[in-house]
């Protein structure tokens, strides 16, 4: 576990410092077996902790380094491995995928591309790969990592004679598939010479998390035993499959060697649609790995067989008919995966079972299913396994193959939940589906990291049109929290629902509160207010801005999404309707009512006779709209059709766009015609006129809503009018007190004098609709000791001891025109003249450039202990430090510090004001409200704060807060420790127990008392040079 620096640990006192150099570090047992009952030992030839400045050259080759490919492929075309995309720093492996038009791509495709005819460099993506130098046979592979957040794989796998094992393949993002970014994919590939399935994936396990793989670190485990394989997430078993169950699909017979790599997966996201912005341009996106370990059993090489787990579902294989299940299904004996029976669903049916569960508990739900009517060519029928009514957002996993295949998902119950509803459905398509062997197990996780302390949501408020979607992002702090799971809830699910990653679905007009609560700490929560506005468009996702074909029916699986701006007329996305595709959606109608259907489309490679048609079905038994003519639709044009329903027309009709070019049985179109369509609308024509129904303003929202300014400062307010298609979206601005703060016609507020004012944005179309921002103007600060405090001189004048890549920029200012900018490791510092024995207050506004970055505001050299405040917010937050100077102090040094070469920090409006002189000569000048006053500032064995300016600060020690503690069996307690110096670049540690059966640590400082006895807990620095201990007695 890489622990980030924490100034909050400066107050630990009763510490034992150990400075002995250790010959070697002891690796903890597997997360799946924390007591090491399997007798696991590390295979050093296949393990790398990535703690130095480079990969372990005894373990890995970097593919392509010095032109050496080690007899292996160069990556999956069109991407190619680039050795420059591998680096190790700060205790992590970084593998990068880049859009790199300067790379000298190889010819060919390495013979390894299974999709299409891509060649290296057809799309200029470079990736990275490590190839293991040593083979191993059987063992447990464990990796703690975070996937790259983009359309690229992040994988840990092996190859050997006859077979390939994918421990896991993660895919960061796919706009066409909401499950991709949450999938845990494990598989076997057949490379047995002469095998009828040579080159094919012949076994796979697909599991859907309740989190995105690119959002944070998780620990992935894969056990390869002679008798079974088992997959784990964060120490919890997801699935275990025996060799006997696999039969001839078992290919893991011979020794294997490991790969860590990134690849383009054309079956996930068509490489034609990849864009530079998906990869952050040439800067790239990173697959980050904490460690890659291979354990092997020290005694027997087998664990026997898969463990028995208690299935919480009744009659899970339908051997007792439909007992325990409700819904419309029949039991069949002609096809089953296990036993004699299975359930069959036909004609849009659902079966359900209500099961008892525990609050705040994670479960794994799985089933075997067969989508019988899918032909894997032009007919695809989706069926779903899911769970609902469990105190969190409904979750599901999709099946579509016409053969028995297993999938699973995980979900976490709410704090007051004691029941959940498990379901299986073939709705809405209604194709024949079989289901068998449903299983529900409680997951047993082992998390590494600190306890969760707080949750924040962004944005704090948003407006969504009815039937459209939005998202709020959550941040769980500290960054080193081991369990960042969240329970999401909506205050009114009739207005809006939320899923397990913050995606919001707006159902009806109104206001709702979305809450995210930490699974690890139920007292840590945050809320966002969502306003749902009426949506006059009867179609859902008409502009495809959900980034997927959600709400549309893709009849033949030939339609897709595009974000190529040349093919998008508005927003970010449009639909791509390839040859033979038919894309449709139903909408509700009423009798004797007039409607207008419209869409904007263009043709690429138009065919002279096989056009693209719009079809309104259900009106006069189906009506053909105007076909798209080749001459007029090569650029975006609008198609529209008015119609009036008859007295008997009530219910649903449909609008479809059909590309009539024929497609051969092998999937090859007779002509490459493609239609790009956007902005589908079905509007009711209430007045029977021109179809332009008036769109009134529903609400005005002003952001930010509360602002504090100093005299002379300005702030830009923004007004959002909803709905977005309101006829008149103009506003006028007014101030309640122009003497305090005035506002321009564009919403720019200027502070004039101390006091309060409300700045309002008033809808021009309806003066009764408005919103306001509260402006507080502070009194003029005449006693600020900081020179060039707001950096409005446009430079670092008065900050003479600045170092590193520090500057002043004319963007990202909190007020005025300029702000300080620390791009990578560096600091800005200013020495102030102060009086002895005097209390001062330092305040400043600081933010970081991206999520995961950190910055610090602090003061030192004032005759007391250095005090700092850590900042992780991407929006400006005001930090405040109160400090008292020493008896002989005449100066104090304030600073803003960025200790990481990859981070960005901004600062503005820094103020130091004097308080009162201390009359108590015995006062400890270093005491701070956030610091333990018992700390002896002279006991820090680390680097003097002056030395924190170095690019790399070495660890000089570690201490624990207590020499000995007593616990009762079953109790848990946080073991406090400190790394010295506090600014050390490497803050991560390893926690060890002399007796795991008595006390088990999980590396986040939490120790669990398992049974009576005594154990010594050792906190060891990552480099293995220092350790400190605490003796734990369990009663």
mmCIF file of N, CA and C in Angstrom, residues 420-514:
data_model
loop_
_atom_site.group_PDB
_atom_site.id
_atom_site.type_symbol
_atom_site.label_atom_id
_atom_site.label_comp_id
_atom_site.label_asym_id
_atom_site.label_seq_id
_atom_site.Cartn_x
_atom_site.Cartn_y
_atom_site.Cartn_z
ATOM 1 N N UNK A 420 -33.393 -8.275 -0.147
ATOM 2 C CA UNK A 420 -33.068 -7.858 -1.509
ATOM 3 C C UNK A 420 -33.856 -8.740 -2.469
ATOM 4 N N UNK A 421 -34.127 -8.209 -3.673
ATOM 5 C CA UNK A 421 -34.856 -8.960 -4.687
ATOM 6 C C UNK A 421 -33.922 -9.311 -5.842
ATOM 7 N N UNK A 422 -33.690 -10.599 -6.033
ATOM 8 C CA UNK A 422 -32.890 -11.098 -7.144
ATOM 9 C C UNK A 422 -33.833 -11.409 -8.303
ATOM 10 N N UNK A 423 -33.448 -11.025 -9.524
ATOM 11 C CA UNK A 423 -34.342 -11.279 -10.655
ATOM 12 C C UNK A 423 -33.556 -11.719 -11.886
ATOM 13 N N UNK A 424 -34.275 -12.361 -12.789
ATOM 14 C CA UNK A 424 -33.754 -12.709 -14.109
ATOM 15 C C UNK A 424 -34.856 -12.383 -15.106
ATOM 16 N N UNK A 425 -34.495 -11.706 -16.225
ATOM 17 C CA UNK A 425 -35.528 -11.269 -17.162
ATOM 18 C C UNK A 425 -35.015 -11.327 -18.593
ATOM 19 N N UNK A 426 -35.945 -11.550 -19.531
ATOM 20 C CA UNK A 426 -35.629 -11.426 -20.952
ATOM 21 C C UNK A 426 -36.298 -10.198 -21.558
ATOM 22 N N UNK A 427 -36.867 -9.324 -20.712
ATOM 23 C CA UNK A 427 -37.494 -8.098 -21.184
ATOM 24 C C UNK A 427 -36.407 -7.083 -21.558
ATOM 25 N N UNK A 428 -36.662 -6.178 -22.507
ATOM 26 C CA UNK A 428 -37.928 -6.044 -23.218
ATOM 27 C C UNK A 428 -38.023 -6.830 -24.518
ATOM 28 N N UNK A 429 -36.910 -7.423 -25.014
ATOM 29 C CA UNK A 429 -36.937 -8.048 -26.333
ATOM 30 C C UNK A 429 -37.760 -9.326 -26.361
ATOM 31 N N UNK A 430 -37.748 -10.071 -25.264
ATOM 32 C CA UNK A 430 -38.618 -11.234 -25.152
ATOM 33 C C UNK A 430 -38.150 -12.480 -25.867
ATOM 34 N N UNK A 431 -36.872 -12.562 -26.204
ATOM 35 C CA UNK A 431 -36.369 -13.789 -26.812
ATOM 36 C C UNK A 431 -36.341 -14.935 -25.818
ATOM 37 N N UNK A 432 -36.438 -16.150 -26.326
ATOM 38 C CA UNK A 432 -36.423 -17.319 -25.453
ATOM 39 C C UNK A 432 -35.096 -17.387 -24.701
ATOM 40 N N UNK A 433 -35.165 -17.575 -23.388
ATOM 41 C CA UNK A 433 -33.954 -17.618 -22.559
ATOM 42 C C UNK A 433 -34.088 -18.700 -21.515
ATOM 43 N N UNK A 434 -32.970 -19.386 -21.242
ATOM 44 C CA UNK A 434 -32.891 -20.383 -20.184
ATOM 45 C C UNK A 434 -31.966 -19.846 -19.092
ATOM 46 N N UNK A 435 -32.262 -20.209 -17.852
ATOM 47 C CA UNK A 435 -31.406 -19.830 -16.734
ATOM 48 C C UNK A 435 -31.309 -20.994 -15.764
ATOM 49 N N UNK A 436 -30.136 -21.161 -15.152
ATOM 50 C CA UNK A 436 -29.901 -22.268 -14.238
ATOM 51 C C UNK A 436 -28.805 -21.856 -13.257
ATOM 52 N N UNK A 437 -28.729 -22.551 -12.139
ATOM 53 C CA UNK A 437 -27.657 -22.402 -11.152
ATOM 54 C C UNK A 437 -27.440 -20.948 -10.721
ATOM 55 N N UNK A 438 -28.492 -20.286 -10.255
ATOM 56 C CA UNK A 438 -28.304 -18.966 -9.661
ATOM 57 C C UNK A 438 -27.673 -19.135 -8.285
ATOM 58 N N UNK A 439 -26.699 -18.291 -7.973
ATOM 59 C CA UNK A 439 -25.988 -18.391 -6.705
ATOM 60 C C UNK A 439 -25.801 -17.010 -6.101
ATOM 61 N N UNK A 440 -25.950 -16.933 -4.785
ATOM 62 C CA UNK A 440 -25.757 -15.681 -4.056
ATOM 63 C C UNK A 440 -24.898 -15.972 -2.835
ATOM 64 N N UNK A 441 -23.722 -15.306 -2.781
ATOM 65 C CA UNK A 441 -22.785 -15.521 -1.692
ATOM 66 C C UNK A 441 -22.423 -14.193 -1.050
ATOM 67 N N UNK A 442 -22.154 -14.254 0.235
ATOM 68 C CA UNK A 442 -21.618 -13.082 0.923
ATOM 69 C C UNK A 442 -20.118 -12.981 0.641
ATOM 70 N N UNK A 443 -19.659 -11.791 0.254
ATOM 71 C CA UNK A 443 -18.242 -11.579 -0.049
ATOM 72 C C UNK A 443 -17.480 -11.253 1.221
ATOM 73 N N UNK A 444 -16.263 -11.774 1.319
ATOM 74 C CA UNK A 444 -15.397 -11.529 2.475
ATOM 75 C C UNK A 444 -14.153 -10.777 1.997
ATOM 76 N N UNK A 445 -14.195 -9.452 2.141
ATOM 77 C CA UNK A 445 -13.109 -8.623 1.634
ATOM 78 C C UNK A 445 -12.005 -8.438 2.666
ATOM 79 N N UNK A 446 -10.812 -8.166 2.167
ATOM 80 C CA UNK A 446 -9.679 -7.724 2.982
ATOM 81 C C UNK A 446 -9.132 -6.469 2.324
ATOM 82 N N UNK A 447 -9.412 -5.311 2.899
ATOM 83 C CA UNK A 447 -9.002 -4.058 2.280
ATOM 84 C C UNK A 447 -7.671 -3.580 2.849
ATOM 85 N N UNK A 448 -6.846 -2.999 1.956
ATOM 86 C CA UNK A 448 -5.590 -2.386 2.350
ATOM 87 C C UNK A 448 -5.769 -0.872 2.287
ATOM 88 N N UNK A 449 -5.394 -0.197 3.329
ATOM 89 C CA UNK A 449 -5.473 1.259 3.307
ATOM 90 C C UNK A 449 -6.044 1.803 4.591
ATOM 91 N N UNK A 450 -6.187 3.133 4.641
ATOM 92 C CA UNK A 450 -6.706 3.807 5.814
ATOM 93 C C UNK A 450 -8.230 3.775 5.832
ATOM 94 N N UNK A 451 -8.841 4.009 6.995
ATOM 95 C CA UNK A 451 -10.300 4.115 7.053
ATOM 96 C C UNK A 451 -10.785 5.345 6.287
ATOM 97 N N UNK A 452 -11.963 5.238 5.684
ATOM 98 C CA UNK A 452 -12.568 6.389 5.009
ATOM 99 C C UNK A 452 -13.000 7.410 6.054
ATOM 100 N N UNK A 453 -12.767 8.693 5.765
ATOM 101 C CA UNK A 453 -13.100 9.754 6.718
ATOM 102 C C UNK A 453 -14.142 10.718 6.194
ATOM 103 N N UNK A 454 -14.161 10.980 4.889
ATOM 104 C CA UNK A 454 -15.121 11.948 4.365
ATOM 105 C C UNK A 454 -15.449 11.625 2.922
ATOM 106 N N UNK A 455 -16.587 12.168 2.475
ATOM 107 C CA UNK A 455 -17.058 11.997 1.101
ATOM 108 C C UNK A 455 -17.450 13.364 0.568
ATOM 109 N N UNK A 456 -17.128 13.649 -0.663
ATOM 110 C CA UNK A 456 -17.592 14.876 -1.307
ATOM 111 C C UNK A 456 -18.142 14.533 -2.684
ATOM 112 N N UNK A 457 -19.143 15.308 -3.142
ATOM 113 C CA UNK A 457 -19.766 15.089 -4.441
ATOM 114 C C UNK A 457 -19.572 16.324 -5.311
ATOM 115 N N UNK A 458 -19.412 16.105 -6.592
ATOM 116 C CA UNK A 458 -19.278 17.203 -7.551
ATOM 117 C C UNK A 458 -20.028 16.842 -8.836
ATOM 118 N N UNK A 459 -20.885 17.761 -9.324
ATOM 119 C CA UNK A 459 -21.241 19.041 -8.728
ATOM 120 C C UNK A 459 -22.200 18.861 -7.552
ATOM 121 N N UNK A 460 -22.318 19.910 -6.745
ATOM 122 C CA UNK A 460 -23.216 19.844 -5.592
ATOM 123 C C UNK A 460 -24.662 20.023 -5.993
ATOM 124 N N UNK A 461 -24.908 20.549 -7.173
ATOM 125 C CA UNK A 461 -26.265 20.678 -7.693
ATOM 126 C C UNK A 461 -26.214 20.614 -9.211
ATOM 127 N N UNK A 462 -27.233 20.054 -9.812
ATOM 128 C CA UNK A 462 -27.316 19.998 -11.263
ATOM 129 C C UNK A 462 -28.761 19.881 -11.696
ATOM 130 N N UNK A 463 -29.009 20.253 -12.942
ATOM 131 C CA UNK A 463 -30.340 20.203 -13.523
ATOM 132 C C UNK A 463 -30.327 19.244 -14.696
ATOM 133 N N UNK A 464 -31.333 18.353 -14.750
ATOM 134 C CA UNK A 464 -31.421 17.340 -15.794
ATOM 135 C C UNK A 464 -32.827 17.375 -16.381
ATOM 136 N N UNK A 465 -32.916 17.202 -17.685
ATOM 137 C CA UNK A 465 -34.220 17.089 -18.317
ATOM 138 C C UNK A 465 -34.834 15.723 -18.018
ATOM 139 N N UNK A 466 -36.123 15.725 -17.858
ATOM 140 C CA UNK A 466 -36.853 14.480 -17.633
ATOM 141 C C UNK A 466 -36.517 13.444 -18.697
ATOM 142 N N UNK A 467 -36.270 12.204 -18.230
ATOM 143 C CA UNK A 467 -35.916 11.054 -19.054
ATOM 144 C C UNK A 467 -34.492 11.118 -19.587
ATOM 145 N N UNK A 468 -33.732 12.123 -19.188
ATOM 146 C CA UNK A 468 -32.328 12.191 -19.568
ATOM 147 C C UNK A 468 -31.470 11.762 -18.370
ATOM 148 N N UNK A 469 -30.166 11.779 -18.538
ATOM 149 C CA UNK A 469 -29.255 11.294 -17.499
ATOM 150 C C UNK A 469 -28.204 12.341 -17.164
ATOM 151 N N UNK A 470 -27.660 12.234 -15.989
ATOM 152 C CA UNK A 470 -26.550 13.057 -15.541
ATOM 153 C C UNK A 470 -25.686 12.236 -14.606
ATOM 154 N N UNK A 471 -24.620 12.844 -14.096
ATOM 155 C CA UNK A 471 -23.746 12.112 -13.192
ATOM 156 C C UNK A 471 -23.137 13.054 -12.181
ATOM 157 N N UNK A 472 -23.013 12.579 -10.942
ATOM 158 C CA UNK A 472 -22.214 13.259 -9.931
ATOM 159 C C UNK A 472 -21.024 12.358 -9.605
ATOM 160 N N UNK A 473 -19.868 12.977 -9.448
ATOM 161 C CA UNK A 473 -18.648 12.239 -9.124
ATOM 162 C C UNK A 473 -18.377 12.328 -7.636
ATOM 163 N N UNK A 474 -17.893 11.253 -7.057
ATOM 164 C CA UNK A 474 -17.626 11.197 -5.624
ATOM 165 C C UNK A 474 -16.134 11.081 -5.375
ATOM 166 N N UNK A 475 -15.689 11.716 -4.303
ATOM 167 C CA UNK A 475 -14.312 11.578 -3.845
ATOM 168 C C UNK A 475 -14.338 11.147 -2.392
ATOM 169 N N UNK A 476 -13.646 10.052 -2.090
ATOM 170 C CA UNK A 476 -13.545 9.542 -0.725
ATOM 171 C C UNK A 476 -12.152 9.860 -0.207
ATOM 172 N N UNK A 477 -12.100 10.496 0.952
ATOM 173 C CA UNK A 477 -10.814 10.858 1.562
ATOM 174 C C UNK A 477 -10.640 10.126 2.882
ATOM 175 N N UNK A 478 -9.386 9.857 3.296
ATOM 176 C CA UNK A 478 -8.163 10.264 2.617
ATOM 177 C C UNK A 478 -7.945 9.473 1.334
ATOM 178 N N UNK A 479 -7.006 9.945 0.510
ATOM 179 C CA UNK A 479 -6.727 9.250 -0.734
ATOM 180 C C UNK A 479 -6.243 7.830 -0.475
ATOM 181 N N UNK A 480 -5.681 7.604 0.714
ATOM 182 C CA UNK A 480 -5.163 6.281 1.046
ATOM 183 C C UNK A 480 -6.225 5.364 1.635
ATOM 184 N N UNK A 481 -7.497 5.787 1.620
ATOM 185 C CA UNK A 481 -8.565 4.938 2.155
ATOM 186 C C UNK A 481 -8.587 3.606 1.413
ATOM 187 N N UNK A 482 -8.678 2.521 2.169
ATOM 188 C CA UNK A 482 -8.645 1.205 1.548
ATOM 189 C C UNK A 482 -9.958 0.797 0.919
ATOM 190 N N UNK A 483 -11.074 1.134 1.558
ATOM 191 C CA UNK A 483 -12.395 0.771 1.049
ATOM 192 C C UNK A 483 -13.124 2.046 0.665
ATOM 193 N N UNK A 484 -13.192 2.321 -0.623
ATOM 194 C CA UNK A 484 -13.852 3.530 -1.097
ATOM 195 C C UNK A 484 -15.239 3.234 -1.644
ATOM 196 N N UNK A 485 -15.811 2.089 -1.216
ATOM 197 C CA UNK A 485 -17.168 1.752 -1.633
ATOM 198 C C UNK A 485 -18.183 2.745 -1.112
ATOM 199 N N UNK A 486 -19.227 2.994 -1.907
ATOM 200 C CA UNK A 486 -20.254 3.970 -1.553
ATOM 201 C C UNK A 486 -21.639 3.355 -1.698
ATOM 202 N N UNK A 487 -22.533 3.797 -0.825
ATOM 203 C CA UNK A 487 -23.946 3.468 -0.913
ATOM 204 C C UNK A 487 -24.659 4.700 -1.454
ATOM 205 N N UNK A 488 -25.278 4.557 -2.622
ATOM 206 C CA UNK A 488 -25.954 5.681 -3.270
ATOM 207 C C UNK A 488 -27.457 5.577 -3.029
ATOM 208 N N UNK A 489 -28.100 6.711 -2.841
ATOM 209 C CA UNK A 489 -29.539 6.709 -2.596
ATOM 210 C C UNK A 489 -30.156 7.989 -3.134
ATOM 211 N N UNK A 490 -31.403 7.878 -3.557
ATOM 212 C CA UNK A 490 -32.198 9.024 -3.991
ATOM 213 C C UNK A 490 -33.298 9.262 -2.971
ATOM 214 N N UNK A 491 -33.558 10.522 -2.646
ATOM 215 C CA UNK A 491 -34.608 10.832 -1.671
ATOM 216 C C UNK A 491 -35.999 10.582 -2.229
ATOM 217 N N UNK A 492 -36.119 10.496 -3.551
ATOM 218 C CA UNK A 492 -37.420 10.223 -4.169
ATOM 219 C C UNK A 492 -37.172 9.558 -5.513
ATOM 220 N N UNK A 493 -37.290 8.233 -5.555
ATOM 221 C CA UNK A 493 -36.991 7.501 -6.783
ATOM 222 C C UNK A 493 -38.076 7.659 -7.835
ATOM 223 N N UNK A 494 -39.208 8.294 -7.489
ATOM 224 C CA UNK A 494 -40.191 8.605 -8.524
ATOM 225 C C UNK A 494 -39.757 9.811 -9.349
ATOM 226 N N UNK A 495 -38.817 10.602 -8.815
ATOM 227 C CA UNK A 495 -38.293 11.766 -9.541
ATOM 228 C C UNK A 495 -36.986 11.417 -10.239
ATOM 229 N N UNK A 496 -36.060 10.778 -9.523
ATOM 230 C CA UNK A 496 -34.769 10.412 -10.125
ATOM 231 C C UNK A 496 -34.187 9.237 -9.370
ATOM 232 N N UNK A 497 -33.497 8.364 -10.100
ATOM 233 C CA UNK A 497 -32.782 7.238 -9.498
ATOM 234 C C UNK A 497 -31.288 7.424 -9.711
ATOM 235 N N UNK A 498 -30.503 6.721 -8.930
ATOM 236 C CA UNK A 498 -29.052 6.791 -9.061
ATOM 237 C C UNK A 498 -28.497 5.374 -8.979
ATOM 238 N N UNK A 499 -27.459 5.097 -9.790
ATOM 239 C CA UNK A 499 -26.864 3.761 -9.750
ATOM 240 C C UNK A 499 -25.644 3.762 -8.846
ATOM 241 N N UNK A 500 -24.888 2.667 -8.867
ATOM 242 C CA UNK A 500 -23.803 2.492 -7.924
ATOM 243 C C UNK A 500 -22.552 3.286 -8.201
ATOM 244 N N UNK A 501 -22.508 4.056 -9.305
ATOM 245 C CA UNK A 501 -21.339 4.891 -9.578
ATOM 246 C C UNK A 501 -21.719 6.352 -9.793
ATOM 247 N N UNK A 502 -22.946 6.738 -9.408
ATOM 248 C CA UNK A 502 -23.357 8.131 -9.458
ATOM 249 C C UNK A 502 -24.085 8.547 -10.715
ATOM 250 N N UNK A 503 -24.443 7.609 -11.588
ATOM 251 C CA UNK A 503 -25.212 7.946 -12.778
ATOM 252 C C UNK A 503 -26.677 8.154 -12.386
ATOM 253 N N UNK A 504 -27.243 9.287 -12.785
ATOM 254 C CA UNK A 504 -28.591 9.667 -12.367
ATOM 255 C C UNK A 504 -29.533 9.576 -13.561
ATOM 256 N N UNK A 505 -30.690 9.003 -13.340
ATOM 257 C CA UNK A 505 -31.727 8.887 -14.360
ATOM 258 C C UNK A 505 -32.913 9.725 -13.911
ATOM 259 N N UNK A 506 -33.250 10.783 -14.676
ATOM 260 C CA UNK A 506 -34.346 11.688 -14.333
ATOM 261 C C UNK A 506 -35.660 11.126 -14.855
ATOM 262 N N UNK A 507 -36.637 10.968 -13.958
ATOM 263 C CA UNK A 507 -37.893 10.315 -14.325
ATOM 264 C C UNK A 507 -39.069 11.272 -14.418
ATOM 265 N N UNK A 508 -39.151 12.240 -13.492
ATOM 266 C CA UNK A 508 -40.302 13.142 -13.453
ATOM 267 C C UNK A 508 -39.857 14.492 -12.920
ATOM 268 N N UNK A 509 -40.556 15.586 -13.298
ATOM 269 C CA UNK A 509 -40.163 16.908 -12.805
ATOM 270 C C UNK A 509 -40.204 16.977 -11.282
ATOM 271 N N UNK A 510 -39.252 17.698 -10.709
ATOM 272 C CA UNK A 510 -39.183 17.847 -9.258
ATOM 273 C C UNK A 510 -37.751 18.026 -8.803
ATOM 274 N N UNK A 511 -37.581 18.052 -7.490
ATOM 275 C CA UNK A 511 -36.260 18.218 -6.888
ATOM 276 C C UNK A 511 -35.989 17.013 -5.992
ATOM 277 N N UNK A 512 -34.786 16.461 -6.081
ATOM 278 C CA UNK A 512 -34.442 15.269 -5.331
ATOM 279 C C UNK A 512 -33.025 15.422 -4.800
ATOM 280 N N UNK A 513 -32.749 14.768 -3.681
ATOM 281 C CA UNK A 513 -31.408 14.780 -3.099
ATOM 282 C C UNK A 513 -30.750 13.422 -3.326
ATOM 283 N N UNK A 514 -29.564 13.452 -3.926
ATOM 284 C CA UNK A 514 -28.772 12.241 -4.155
ATOM 285 C C UNK A 514 -27.698 12.187 -3.075
#
